[in-house]
mmCIF file of C-alpha atoms in Angstrom:
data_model
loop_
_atom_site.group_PDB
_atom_site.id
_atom_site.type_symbol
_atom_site.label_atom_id
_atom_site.label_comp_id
_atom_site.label_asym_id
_atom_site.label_seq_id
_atom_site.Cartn_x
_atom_site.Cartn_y
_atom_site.Cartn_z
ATOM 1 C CA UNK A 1 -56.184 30.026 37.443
ATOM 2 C CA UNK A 2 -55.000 30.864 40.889
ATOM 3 C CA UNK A 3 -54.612 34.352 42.515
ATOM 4 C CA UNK A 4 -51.599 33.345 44.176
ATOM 5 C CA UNK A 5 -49.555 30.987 42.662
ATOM 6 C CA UNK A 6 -47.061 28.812 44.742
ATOM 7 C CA UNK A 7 -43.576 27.029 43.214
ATOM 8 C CA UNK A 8 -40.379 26.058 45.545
ATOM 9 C CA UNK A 9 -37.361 26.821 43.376
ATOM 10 C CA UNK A 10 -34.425 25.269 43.992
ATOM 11 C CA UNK A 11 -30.635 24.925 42.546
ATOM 12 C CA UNK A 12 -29.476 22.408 39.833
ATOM 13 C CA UNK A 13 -26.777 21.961 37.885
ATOM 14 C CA UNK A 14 -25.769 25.739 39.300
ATOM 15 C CA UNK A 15 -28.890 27.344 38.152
ATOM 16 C CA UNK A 16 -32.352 28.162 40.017
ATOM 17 C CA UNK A 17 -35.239 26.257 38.870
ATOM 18 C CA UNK A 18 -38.252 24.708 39.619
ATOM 19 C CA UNK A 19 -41.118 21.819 39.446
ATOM 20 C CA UNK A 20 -44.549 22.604 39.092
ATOM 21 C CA UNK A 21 -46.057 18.746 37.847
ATOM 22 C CA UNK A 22 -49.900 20.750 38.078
ATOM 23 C CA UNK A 23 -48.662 22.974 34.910
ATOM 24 C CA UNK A 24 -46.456 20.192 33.353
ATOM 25 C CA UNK A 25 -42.802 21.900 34.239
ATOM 26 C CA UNK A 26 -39.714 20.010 35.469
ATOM 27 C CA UNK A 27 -36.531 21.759 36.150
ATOM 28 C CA UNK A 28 -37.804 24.568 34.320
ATOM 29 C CA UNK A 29 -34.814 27.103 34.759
ATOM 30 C CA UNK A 30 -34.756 31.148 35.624
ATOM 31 C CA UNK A 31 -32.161 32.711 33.122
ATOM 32 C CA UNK A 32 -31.783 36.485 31.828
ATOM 33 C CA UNK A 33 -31.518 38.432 34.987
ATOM 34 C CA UNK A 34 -34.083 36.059 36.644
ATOM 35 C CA UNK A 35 -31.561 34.071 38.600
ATOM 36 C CA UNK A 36 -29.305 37.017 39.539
ATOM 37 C CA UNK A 37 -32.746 38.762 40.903
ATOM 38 C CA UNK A 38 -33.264 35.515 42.953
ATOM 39 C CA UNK A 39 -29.821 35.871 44.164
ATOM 40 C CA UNK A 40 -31.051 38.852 45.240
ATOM 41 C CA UNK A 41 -33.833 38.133 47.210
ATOM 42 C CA UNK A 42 -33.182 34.614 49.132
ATOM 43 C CA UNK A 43 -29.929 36.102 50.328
ATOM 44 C CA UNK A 44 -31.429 36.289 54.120
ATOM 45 C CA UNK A 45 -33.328 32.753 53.364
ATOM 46 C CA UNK A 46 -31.047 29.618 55.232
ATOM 47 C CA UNK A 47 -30.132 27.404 52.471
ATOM 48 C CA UNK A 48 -31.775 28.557 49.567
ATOM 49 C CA UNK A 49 -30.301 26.291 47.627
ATOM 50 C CA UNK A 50 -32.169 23.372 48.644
ATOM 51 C CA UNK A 51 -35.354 25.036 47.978
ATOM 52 C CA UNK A 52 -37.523 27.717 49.389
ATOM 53 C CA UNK A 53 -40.886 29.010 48.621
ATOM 54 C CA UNK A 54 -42.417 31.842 46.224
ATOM 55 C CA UNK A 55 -45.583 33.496 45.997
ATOM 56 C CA UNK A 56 -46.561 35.379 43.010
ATOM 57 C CA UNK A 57 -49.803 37.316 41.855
ATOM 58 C CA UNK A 58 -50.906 39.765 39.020
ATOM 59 C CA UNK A 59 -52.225 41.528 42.143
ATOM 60 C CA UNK A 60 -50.646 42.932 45.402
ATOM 61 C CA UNK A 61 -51.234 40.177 48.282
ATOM 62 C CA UNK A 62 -50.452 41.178 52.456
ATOM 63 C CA UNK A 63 -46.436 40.725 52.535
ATOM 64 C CA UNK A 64 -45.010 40.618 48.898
ATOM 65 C CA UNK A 65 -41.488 42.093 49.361
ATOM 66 C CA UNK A 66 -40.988 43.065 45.197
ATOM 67 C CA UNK A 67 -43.205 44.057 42.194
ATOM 68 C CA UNK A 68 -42.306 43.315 39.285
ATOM 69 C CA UNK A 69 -43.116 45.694 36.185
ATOM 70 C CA UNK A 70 -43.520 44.550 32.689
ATOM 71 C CA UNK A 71 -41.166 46.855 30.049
ATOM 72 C CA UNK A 72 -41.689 44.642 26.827
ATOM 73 C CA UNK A 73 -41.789 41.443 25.167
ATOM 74 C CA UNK A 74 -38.559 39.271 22.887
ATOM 75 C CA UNK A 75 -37.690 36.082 22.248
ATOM 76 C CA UNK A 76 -41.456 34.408 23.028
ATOM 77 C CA UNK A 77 -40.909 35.616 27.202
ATOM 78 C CA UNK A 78 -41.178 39.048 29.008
ATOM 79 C CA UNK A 79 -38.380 41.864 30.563
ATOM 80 C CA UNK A 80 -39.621 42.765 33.912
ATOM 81 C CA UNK A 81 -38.271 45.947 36.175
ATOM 82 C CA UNK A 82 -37.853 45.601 39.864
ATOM 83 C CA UNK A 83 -37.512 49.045 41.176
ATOM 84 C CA UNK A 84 -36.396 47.217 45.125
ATOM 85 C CA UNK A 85 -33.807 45.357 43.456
ATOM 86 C CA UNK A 86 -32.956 48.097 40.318
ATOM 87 C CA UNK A 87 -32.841 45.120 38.280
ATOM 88 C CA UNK A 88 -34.364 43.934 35.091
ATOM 89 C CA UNK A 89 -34.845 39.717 34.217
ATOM 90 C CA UNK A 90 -36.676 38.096 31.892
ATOM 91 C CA UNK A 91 -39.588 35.620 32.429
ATOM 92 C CA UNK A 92 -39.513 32.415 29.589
ATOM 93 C CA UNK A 93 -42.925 31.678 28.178
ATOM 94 C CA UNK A 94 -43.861 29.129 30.750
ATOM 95 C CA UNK A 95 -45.347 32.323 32.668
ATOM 96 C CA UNK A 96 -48.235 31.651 30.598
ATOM 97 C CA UNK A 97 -48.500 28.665 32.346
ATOM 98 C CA UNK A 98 -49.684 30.348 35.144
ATOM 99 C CA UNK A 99 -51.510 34.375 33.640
ATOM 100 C CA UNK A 100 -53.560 34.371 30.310
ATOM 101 C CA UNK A 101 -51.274 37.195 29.148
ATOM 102 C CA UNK A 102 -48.021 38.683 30.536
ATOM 103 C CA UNK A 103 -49.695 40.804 33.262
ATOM 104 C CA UNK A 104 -48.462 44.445 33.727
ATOM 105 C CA UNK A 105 -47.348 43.622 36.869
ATOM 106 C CA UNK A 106 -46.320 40.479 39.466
ATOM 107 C CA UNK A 107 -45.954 41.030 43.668
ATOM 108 C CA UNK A 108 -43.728 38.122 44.750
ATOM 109 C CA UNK A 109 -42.739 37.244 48.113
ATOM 110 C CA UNK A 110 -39.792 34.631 48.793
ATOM 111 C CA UNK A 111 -39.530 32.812 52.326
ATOM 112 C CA UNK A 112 -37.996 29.632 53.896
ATOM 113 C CA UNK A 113 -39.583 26.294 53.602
ATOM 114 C CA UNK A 114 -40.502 24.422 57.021
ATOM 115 C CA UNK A 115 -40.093 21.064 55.837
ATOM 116 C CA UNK A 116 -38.477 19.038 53.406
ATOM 117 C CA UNK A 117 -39.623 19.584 49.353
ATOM 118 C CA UNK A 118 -41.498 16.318 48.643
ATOM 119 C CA UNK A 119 -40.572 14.626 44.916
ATOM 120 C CA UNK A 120 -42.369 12.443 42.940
ATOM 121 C CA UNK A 121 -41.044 9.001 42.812
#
C-alpha cells in the first residue's frame, strides 16, 4: 500500500466522485458529509468540478491543509472530524481499498490539476 495515496475527484450526476481503475472503483461517490466537506475545501480550486487532485495519508505529509479524525464506525464505513472545517463526513468502505483498517487519522491536501484527467477508452 502507498503512503500517499493519489485520486482526482470530480462531479457527476451533481455529486463528487472518483476513478481509481488500480483499486477497482468507478464513479465511486462521497456522500454523508463527505461531499459538503469537499465543498469546503476546493472552494479556492478553478473548476473543481471537472476534476482536481487529492492527497491522502494515515500520516502527516509537507502541505496537507486538513486532518481528518476518526470518531466511530456504522453502516460498514467510518465518521471522521475535521477540526479546520468543524465538520464531520463519513468515509464508505472502499477506504479499505486504500488502509488495512480505518486509520485514526487521514492528512489530505486538495489542489488544481495542470492538465486534462485522462479516461480509459
Amino acid at each position: 500500500m502507498n503512503a500517499i495515496n493519489v485520486i482526482a475527484p470530480y462531479k457527476y450526476l451533481d455529486m463528487w466522485v472518483f476513478d481509481d481503475e488500480r483499486v477497482g472503483l468507478l464513479q465511486e461517490p462521497f456522500v454523508c458529509g463527505a461531499d459538503t466537506m469537499i465543498d469546503q475545501v476546493v472552494a479556492t480550486i478553478p473548476d473543481p468540478e471537472s476534476g482536481f487532485i487529492m492527497l491522502f495519508s494515515a500520516t502527516a505529509f509537507p502541505g496537507h491543509q486538513i486532518k481528518l479524525s476518526w470518531n466511530r464506525a456504522d453502516c460498514d464505513g467510518n465518521w471522521y472530524f475535521s477540526e479546520e472545517l468543524d465538520m464531520e463526513g463519513w468515509l464508505c468502505p472502499a477506504l479499505l481499498k486504500y488502509f488495512d483498517q480505518a486509520p485514526q487519522e487521514i492528512y489530505v491536501q486538495v489542489k488544481a490539476k495542470t492538465t486534462p484527467l485522462a479516461k480509459s477508452a
